[in-house]
Coordinates of C-alpha atoms in Angstrom, one line a residue:
M876 CA -6.5 19.2 -15.1
A877 CA -7.9 15.8 -13.8
P878 CA -6.2 15.0 -11.0
P879 CA -2.8 12.1 -10.4
L880 CA -4.0 8.3 -10.8
R881 CA -3.4 6.8 -7.4
E882 CA -1.6 2.9 -6.6
F883 CA -4.3 1.0 -5.3
H884 CA -5.4 -2.7 -5.3
V885 CA -9.0 -4.8 -5.8
L886 CA -9.8 -7.6 -5.1
A887 CA -12.4 -8.9 -7.5
K888 CA -15.0 -11.5 -6.4
P889 CA -16.5 -12.6 -9.6
A890 CA -18.6 -15.5 -7.7
G891 CA -19.5 -13.6 -4.5
A892 CA -19.2 -14.8 -1.5
A893 CA -20.1 -18.3 -2.8
C894 CA -17.8 -21.2 -2.4
N895 CA -17.5 -25.3 -2.2
L896 CA -16.6 -25.2 1.0
G897 CA -17.5 -24.7 4.5
C898 CA -14.9 -23.4 6.5
T899 CA -16.1 -23.2 9.8
Y900 CA -14.6 -19.9 10.1
C901 CA -14.7 -17.9 6.9
F902 CA -17.7 -15.0 7.7
F903 CA -17.3 -14.1 4.1
L904 CA -19.9 -16.9 3.8
S905 CA -22.3 -14.5 5.0
K906 CA -22.0 -11.4 2.6
E907 CA -24.6 -14.0 0.5
N908 CA -26.8 -11.8 2.9
L909 CA -25.9 -8.6 1.3
Y910 CA -27.6 -10.5 -1.3
P911 CA -29.6 -12.1 -1.2
K912 CA -31.7 -12.9 -4.8
D913 CA -28.1 -12.7 -6.7
S914 CA -26.8 -15.8 -8.5
F915 CA -23.6 -14.3 -7.6
L916 CA -22.5 -14.8 -10.8
M917 CA -20.3 -12.2 -12.4
D918 CA -21.7 -11.1 -16.0
D919 CA -19.7 -9.9 -19.1
A920 CA -21.0 -6.6 -19.3
T921 CA -19.8 -6.0 -15.7
L922 CA -16.1 -7.6 -16.4
E923 CA -15.9 -6.0 -19.0
S924 CA -16.3 -2.5 -17.4
Y925 CA -13.9 -3.5 -14.6
L926 CA -11.2 -4.9 -16.4
R927 CA -11.2 -1.9 -19.0
Q928 CA -11.5 0.8 -16.0
L929 CA -8.8 -0.7 -13.9
M930 CA -5.9 -0.3 -17.3
D931 CA -7.7 3.2 -17.5
S932 CA -7.2 4.0 -14.1
S933 CA -3.7 2.3 -12.7
P934 CA -0.8 5.1 -12.5
G935 CA 1.9 2.3 -12.3
P936 CA 3.7 -0.3 -15.1
Q937 CA 2.7 -3.5 -13.8
V938 CA -1.8 -3.9 -13.2
E939 CA -2.7 -7.0 -10.6
V940 CA -5.9 -8.8 -11.9
S941 CA -6.9 -9.6 -8.3
W942 CA -9.9 -12.9 -8.3
Q943 CA -11.3 -14.3 -4.9
G944 CA -14.0 -15.6 -3.3
G945 CA -15.8 -17.2 -1.9
E946 CA -15.0 -19.5 -4.9
P947 CA -12.6 -18.1 -7.7
M948 CA -13.0 -21.2 -9.8
L949 CA -16.7 -21.0 -9.3
R950 CA -16.8 -18.8 -12.0
G951 CA -15.9 -21.3 -14.3
L952 CA -12.6 -21.3 -17.0
D953 CA -14.4 -19.9 -20.0
F954 CA -14.7 -16.6 -17.4
Y955 CA -11.3 -16.8 -17.2
R956 CA -10.2 -17.5 -20.3
R957 CA -12.2 -14.2 -21.8
A958 CA -11.1 -11.6 -18.9
V959 CA -8.0 -12.7 -20.3
A960 CA -8.5 -11.3 -23.1
L961 CA -10.0 -8.5 -21.7
A962 CA -7.6 -7.2 -20.4
E963 CA -4.9 -7.8 -23.4
Q964 CA -7.6 -6.2 -25.0
Y965 CA -8.2 -2.9 -22.4
R966 CA -4.2 -3.7 -21.6
K967 CA -2.0 0.0 -22.2
P968 CA 1.4 -0.3 -24.2
H969 CA 4.0 0.3 -20.7
Q970 CA 0.8 -2.1 -18.5
K971 CA 2.8 -5.2 -18.2
L972 CA -0.1 -7.8 -16.2
Q973 CA 0.8 -9.9 -13.5
H974 CA -2.6 -12.3 -13.1
T975 CA -3.4 -14.2 -9.8
M976 CA -6.2 -16.0 -7.7
Q977 CA -6.3 -16.4 -5.0
T978 CA -8.6 -20.7 -4.5
N979 CA -9.1 -23.6 -2.3
A980 CA -7.8 -25.5 -5.0
T981 CA -10.4 -28.2 -5.1
L982 CA -11.7 -27.8 -7.9
V983 CA -8.1 -27.8 -9.7
D984 CA -7.6 -30.4 -12.6
D985 CA -5.1 -30.6 -15.9
E986 CA -7.3 -28.0 -18.2
W987 CA -7.1 -25.3 -15.4
A988 CA -3.6 -25.6 -14.2
A989 CA -3.0 -25.9 -18.0
F990 CA -4.6 -22.4 -18.3
F991 CA -2.9 -21.4 -15.0
R992 CA 0.5 -22.3 -16.6
E993 CA -0.1 -20.6 -20.1
N994 CA -1.5 -17.3 -18.5
N995 CA 1.0 -17.1 -15.7
F996 CA -1.1 -16.8 -13.2
L997 CA 0.3 -16.7 -9.5
V998 CA -2.0 -19.2 -7.5
G999 CA -2.4 -19.0 -4.0
V1000 CA -3.8 -22.0 -2.5
S1001 CA -5.4 -22.0 1.0
F1002 CA -3.6 -25.0 3.5
D1003 CA -4.0 -24.6 6.5
G1004 CA -0.9 -27.4 7.5
P1005 CA -1.2 -31.1 8.0
Q1006 CA -3.8 -32.9 7.5
A1007 CA -4.9 -33.4 11.4
L1008 CA -4.0 -29.1 11.1
H1009 CA -6.1 -28.7 8.2
D1010 CA -9.1 -30.8 8.3
L1011 CA -10.0 -29.0 11.6
Y1012 CA -11.8 -25.5 10.3
R1013 CA -10.9 -26.0 6.6
V1014 CA -13.6 -28.7 5.3
D1015 CA -16.6 -29.0 3.0
R1016 CA -20.5 -28.9 3.4
K1017 CA -21.0 -31.7 4.7
R1018 CA -18.2 -31.6 7.3
Q1019 CA -15.8 -33.6 6.0
G1020 CA -11.8 -32.2 6.0
S1021 CA -10.5 -30.9 2.2
F1022 CA -7.1 -31.4 3.5
E1023 CA -6.5 -34.5 0.8
Q1024 CA -8.6 -32.7 -2.3
V1025 CA -6.1 -29.6 -2.0
L1026 CA -3.3 -31.5 -1.6
R1027 CA -4.5 -33.1 -4.8
G1028 CA -5.3 -29.8 -6.7
W1029 CA -1.4 -27.9 -5.2
N1030 CA 0.3 -31.4 -6.5
C1031 CA -1.6 -31.2 -10.2
L1032 CA -1.1 -27.2 -10.1
R1033 CA 3.1 -28.3 -9.4
R1034 CA 3.0 -30.6 -11.9
H1035 CA 2.1 -27.8 -14.2
D1036 CA 4.6 -25.9 -13.4
V1037 CA 2.4 -23.4 -12.3
E1038 CA 3.7 -20.3 -9.7
V1039 CA 2.2 -21.8 -6.1
N1040 CA 2.5 -19.6 -3.0
V1041 CA 0.8 -21.5 0.9
L1042 CA -2.0 -19.0 2.4
C1043 CA -1.9 -20.6 6.1
T1044 CA -4.4 -19.0 8.3
V1045 CA -3.4 -19.7 11.9
H1046 CA -6.3 -20.0 14.2
A1047 CA -6.6 -21.9 17.7
G1048 CA -5.9 -25.3 16.1
N1049 CA -3.4 -25.1 14.5
A1050 CA -1.2 -22.1 16.7
D1051 CA 0.2 -24.3 18.8
H1052 CA 2.2 -26.2 16.1
P1053 CA 4.2 -23.9 15.0
L1054 CA 7.4 -25.0 13.6
E1055 CA 5.0 -28.2 12.4
V1056 CA 3.1 -25.9 10.2
Y1057 CA 6.1 -24.1 8.9
R1058 CA 8.1 -27.9 8.1
F1059 CA 5.8 -29.8 6.2
F1060 CA 4.6 -26.8 3.9
R1061 CA 9.0 -26.3 3.3
D1062 CA 9.5 -29.9 3.5
E1063 CA 6.9 -31.7 1.7
L1064 CA 5.3 -29.1 0.1
Q1065 CA 8.0 -27.4 -1.0
A1066 CA 6.7 -23.8 -1.1
Q1067 CA 8.4 -21.6 -1.1
Y1068 CA 6.1 -19.0 -1.0
I1069 CA 3.8 -18.7 2.5
Q1070 CA 1.6 -15.9 4.1
L1071 CA 0.6 -16.2 7.2
I1072 CA -2.8 -15.0 8.3
P1073 CA -4.1 -14.2 11.4
I1074 CA -8.4 -15.7 12.3
V1075 CA -9.8 -12.6 14.2
E1076 CA -13.4 -13.4 14.4
R1077 CA -14.8 -10.7 16.7
G1078 CA -18.2 -10.0 18.0
T1079 CA -20.6 -8.9 20.3
M1080 CA -22.1 -10.4 23.3
Q1081 CA -25.0 -11.5 21.5
T1082 CA -24.1 -12.4 18.3
I1083 CA -20.5 -14.1 19.2
R1084 CA -22.7 -17.5 19.5
F1085 CA -22.7 -17.6 15.8
A1086 CA -19.1 -17.0 15.3
N1087 CA -19.1 -19.9 17.8
Q1088 CA -21.2 -22.3 15.9
G1089 CA -18.7 -22.1 12.6
W1090 CA -20.0 -19.6 10.2
G1091 CA -19.0 -22.8 7.7
G1092 CA -22.5 -24.9 9.4
L1093 CA -25.1 -22.1 9.4
K1094 CA -27.0 -20.7 6.8
G1095 CA -29.7 -18.2 5.6
K1096 CA -30.8 -16.3 7.9
D1097 CA -29.4 -18.7 11.2
R1098 CA -26.4 -16.7 9.1
P1099 CA -26.1 -13.1 10.0
L1100 CA -24.0 -10.6 8.5
Y1101 CA -20.5 -10.6 10.2
R1102 CA -19.8 -7.6 10.6
Q1103 CA -16.4 -5.2 12.4
Q1104 CA -18.0 -5.5 15.5
G1105 CA -17.7 -5.8 19.3
S1106 CA -15.1 -6.5 21.9
V1107 CA -15.3 -10.1 22.1
A1108 CA -13.4 -12.6 20.1
S1109 CA -14.6 -16.4 19.2
A1110 CA -12.9 -19.7 20.0
R1111 CA -11.6 -20.9 17.4
S1112 CA -10.1 -16.6 17.0
V1113 CA -5.3 -17.2 17.8
P1114 CA -5.3 -15.8 21.4
S1115 CA -2.8 -13.1 20.6
D1116 CA 0.0 -14.4 22.9
K1117 CA -0.2 -17.7 20.7
F1118 CA 0.4 -15.7 17.2
G1119 CA 3.4 -14.1 18.8
A1120 CA 5.2 -17.8 20.2
F1121 CA 3.4 -18.7 16.3
L1122 CA 5.8 -15.7 14.7
I1123 CA 8.9 -16.0 16.5
A1124 CA 8.8 -20.1 16.2
I1125 CA 8.9 -20.2 12.5
F1126 CA 11.7 -17.1 12.2
E1127 CA 13.9 -19.1 14.7
E1128 CA 13.9 -21.4 12.0
W1129 CA 14.1 -19.4 9.2
V1130 CA 16.7 -16.6 9.8
K1131 CA 18.6 -19.9 10.5
R1132 CA 18.7 -21.6 6.9
D1133 CA 15.7 -20.3 5.2
V1134 CA 16.3 -16.4 4.3
S1135 CA 16.4 -15.8 0.4
R1136 CA 14.9 -19.8 0.3
V1137 CA 11.7 -19.8 1.3
F1138 CA 9.4 -16.2 1.3
V1139 CA 7.2 -16.0 4.5
N1140 CA 5.4 -12.2 4.1
T1141 CA 5.0 -11.4 6.9
F1142 CA 8.9 -11.6 7.6
D1143 CA 9.8 -9.8 4.4
V1144 CA 7.3 -7.2 5.0
A1145 CA 9.1 -6.7 8.9
L1146 CA 12.3 -6.3 7.1
G1147 CA 11.1 -3.6 4.6
S1148 CA 9.7 -2.0 8.2
W1149 CA 13.7 -1.2 8.9
L1150 CA 14.5 -0.7 6.3
G1151 CA 11.6 2.2 6.2
Q1152 CA 9.1 0.7 3.5
H1153 CA 6.1 0.3 4.1
N1154 CA 5.2 -3.1 1.8
S1155 CA 2.0 -4.0 3.2
C1156 CA -1.8 -1.8 3.7
V1157 CA -1.7 -4.2 7.1
V1158 CA 1.7 -2.4 8.6
S1159 CA 1.6 0.6 7.1
P1160 CA 0.4 4.2 8.8
T1161 CA -2.2 4.5 6.6
C1162 CA -4.6 1.6 4.5
G1163 CA -7.1 2.7 2.1
A1164 CA -5.8 1.1 -1.9
S1165 CA -6.9 -2.1 -1.5
L1166 CA -10.6 -2.7 -1.8
A1167 CA -13.1 -5.2 -2.9
L1168 CA -14.8 -5.5 -6.0
E1169 CA -18.5 -7.5 -5.8
H1170 CA -19.6 -9.2 -8.5
N1171 CA -22.7 -7.1 -9.3
G1172 CA -20.2 -4.3 -9.1
D1173 CA -20.0 -2.9 -6.1
V1174 CA -17.5 -1.2 -4.5
Y1175 CA -16.1 -1.7 -1.1
S1176 CA -13.5 0.4 1.0
C1177 CA -11.5 -2.5 2.0
D1178 CA -11.9 -6.8 1.4
H1179 CA -12.4 -7.1 5.1
F1180 CA -15.4 -4.4 5.9
V1181 CA -17.7 -5.7 2.6
E1182 CA -20.7 -3.6 4.5
P1183 CA -23.3 -1.3 3.4
E1184 CA -21.7 1.4 5.4
H1185 CA -18.8 0.6 3.5
K1186 CA -19.6 0.7 -0.1
L1187 CA -18.4 2.9 -1.9
G1188 CA -20.4 2.5 -5.0
N1189 CA -20.7 0.7 -8.1
L1190 CA -18.5 0.9 -11.0
K1191 CA -20.7 0.5 -13.7
E1192 CA -22.5 4.7 -12.3
T1193 CA -19.2 6.0 -10.7
S1194 CA -15.8 5.6 -12.2
L1195 CA -13.4 3.1 -10.4
Q1196 CA -11.2 5.8 -10.5
T1197 CA -13.7 7.8 -8.8
L1198 CA -14.5 6.1 -6.3
V1199 CA -10.8 5.1 -5.4
G1200 CA -10.0 8.6 -5.2
S1201 CA -13.1 9.9 -3.1
E1202 CA -13.3 12.0 -0.3
R1203 CA -15.3 8.5 1.7
Q1204 CA -11.8 6.5 0.4
R1205 CA -9.6 8.8 2.2
R1206 CA -11.0 9.5 5.7
F1207 CA -11.8 5.3 5.5
G1208 CA -7.8 5.4 4.8
N1209 CA -6.9 8.0 7.5
A1210 CA -9.3 6.6 10.0
K1211 CA -6.7 4.2 10.7
S1212 CA -3.8 6.6 11.8
D1213 CA -6.4 9.4 13.1
T1214 CA -8.2 6.5 15.6
L1215 CA -4.5 5.1 16.7
P1216 CA -4.5 5.1 20.8
Q1217 CA -1.5 7.0 21.8
Y1218 CA -0.5 3.7 23.5
C1219 CA 0.5 2.8 19.8
K1220 CA 2.4 6.2 19.6
D1221 CA 4.1 5.7 22.0
C1222 CA 5.1 2.5 21.6
P1223 CA 9.2 1.0 20.5
V1224 CA 7.9 -0.8 17.5
L1225 CA 4.9 1.5 16.2
F1226 CA 7.1 1.2 13.3
A1227 CA 6.8 -2.4 12.1
C1228 CA 3.0 -1.8 12.8
Y1229 CA 1.0 1.7 13.2
G1230 CA -2.2 -0.1 15.2
E1231 CA -1.9 -3.4 12.5
C1232 CA -5.5 -4.4 10.4
P1233 CA -8.6 -1.5 11.6
R1234 CA -10.7 -4.5 11.9
N1235 CA -9.0 -6.3 15.0
R1236 CA -8.3 -2.6 16.7
F1237 CA -11.1 -3.7 18.7
I1238 CA -10.0 -4.3 22.8
E1239 CA -9.1 -1.7 25.3
A1240 CA -4.8 -0.3 25.9
P1241 CA -3.5 -1.1 29.7
N1242 CA -4.5 3.2 30.8
G1243 CA -8.3 2.5 29.4
E1244 CA -7.9 3.8 25.9
P1245 CA -9.8 2.1 23.3
G1246 CA -8.6 1.2 19.6
L1247 CA -6.3 -1.6 20.9
N1248 CA -5.5 -4.5 19.0
Y1249 CA -7.0 -7.8 19.9
L1250 CA -3.1 -8.9 18.3
C1251 CA -1.5 -5.9 19.7
A1252 CA 0.7 -8.7 22.4
G1253 CA 1.7 -11.3 20.2
Y1254 CA 2.8 -8.7 17.6
K1255 CA 4.9 -6.4 20.3
A1256 CA 6.9 -9.4 20.6
F1257 CA 7.6 -10.6 18.0
F1258 CA 9.3 -8.0 16.4
T1259 CA 10.9 -6.5 19.6
H1260 CA 12.3 -10.6 19.3
I1261 CA 13.3 -10.3 16.1
D1262 CA 14.9 -6.4 16.4
A1263 CA 18.2 -7.6 16.2
P1264 CA 18.7 -10.0 13.3
M1265 CA 16.3 -7.3 11.3
K1266 CA 19.1 -4.0 12.2
T1267 CA 21.5 -6.9 10.5
M1268 CA 19.7 -7.8 7.2
A1269 CA 18.8 -4.1 6.7
A1270 CA 22.5 -3.0 7.0
L1271 CA 23.9 -6.3 4.8
L1272 CA 21.0 -4.8 2.3
R1273 CA 21.9 -1.1 2.7
Q1274 CA 25.9 -2.4 2.0
G1275 CA 24.3 -4.2 -1.3
R1276 CA 24.9 -7.4 0.1
Y1277 CA 22.3 -10.3 0.7
A1278 CA 20.2 -10.6 3.4
D1279 CA 20.7 -14.5 3.6
E1280 CA 24.7 -13.4 4.6
I1281 CA 23.1 -13.3 7.8
M1282 CA 22.9 -17.3 8.3
V1283 CA 26.5 -17.4 8.1
A1284 CA 26.8 -15.5 11.4
A1285 CA 24.2 -17.7 12.7
A1286 CA 25.8 -21.3 11.1
A1287 CA 28.7 -20.1 13.3
A1288 CA 27.9 -19.0 16.3
Q1289 CA 25.5 -22.2 16.7
A1290 CA 29.1 -24.7 15.7
A1291 CA 30.8 -22.3 18.2
A1292 CA 28.2 -23.6 20.7
A1293 CA 28.3 -27.4 19.6
S1294 CA 32.1 -27.1 20.2
A1295 CA 32.4 -25.4 23.0

């Protein structure tokens, strides 16, 4: 009897590491070194094999077909027309498809936007805040800011009523401006869904100089393959304490006026933790269910670990289901728990964090124990700060009520303070 299918998610990279931008902090640009003679374009045979196997291997009724890069739009619109048709062809009667793409949006035009809308794509757009903050690191190959092109793409998507969200990286350049960033997304972009992703670039004393030069400005032999190795963080990495303060500042505004109006992924995931749920691999006890697919069919344990030692195989040689369920992948996922420092195990907010992503676990705990998360101090401050309102919202939901009722109490308290 075949083993039961396992829930998993794949980020497919149809143009590999190729990108039309040269963002300073984007170490994924260095992954081109894994395939020095390739065109980085997924061919039709790989596309067909991937989508057929994805449908065959997915246990649940919802199947997410997710495209990322590099810049996935470089693969061209006809490729995605074929992808949508193939996904529909191989979809089982009980399966419902959700197509998603993460893009820098600089290539979006009316034809692309109409296609996204027609096929109900969820499109994530990379934005780092208002222009002055966005253009610090999100630059093109000539080192010019990309804000105006991204905004044009965003507006085109909105004009065509495409479902969109914002992915904002938090780094040394924007970490001191949390409310400016949040209010820009909420008020000017009218974004309802926001992801906040910390930038942490690590290296050894020998390799950190490459990161500090900026990945987008390096080419060929001058841009070594980035690996999750070393205990030194780049100058662009967000400091742990500032990351915590960034989240706290936005949370304080959000919890008073935007609950159920603006969905901030970090806050939604945290609320799940207070309800005893693990809605993201980042805060789950183990991981290993989010894999990466390269343009040639190579499958890696995780999007953050596209490195030779974490290559599971190629889906044209070994089935996707076999790779997902392999002992090697189970060991990768369980290592998150197996290597958790005792300092974390004794932490009162362990349930909300579980050591966060293994890629960031490269500093020492206060007792000298290795494997503490670089962002530990910031996360601990944030989770401690939100404990009371999270308990309130969790209690409301358990009673069959709505989390946004917490804003009524906040408004009453504010009014009482103003009249005192």
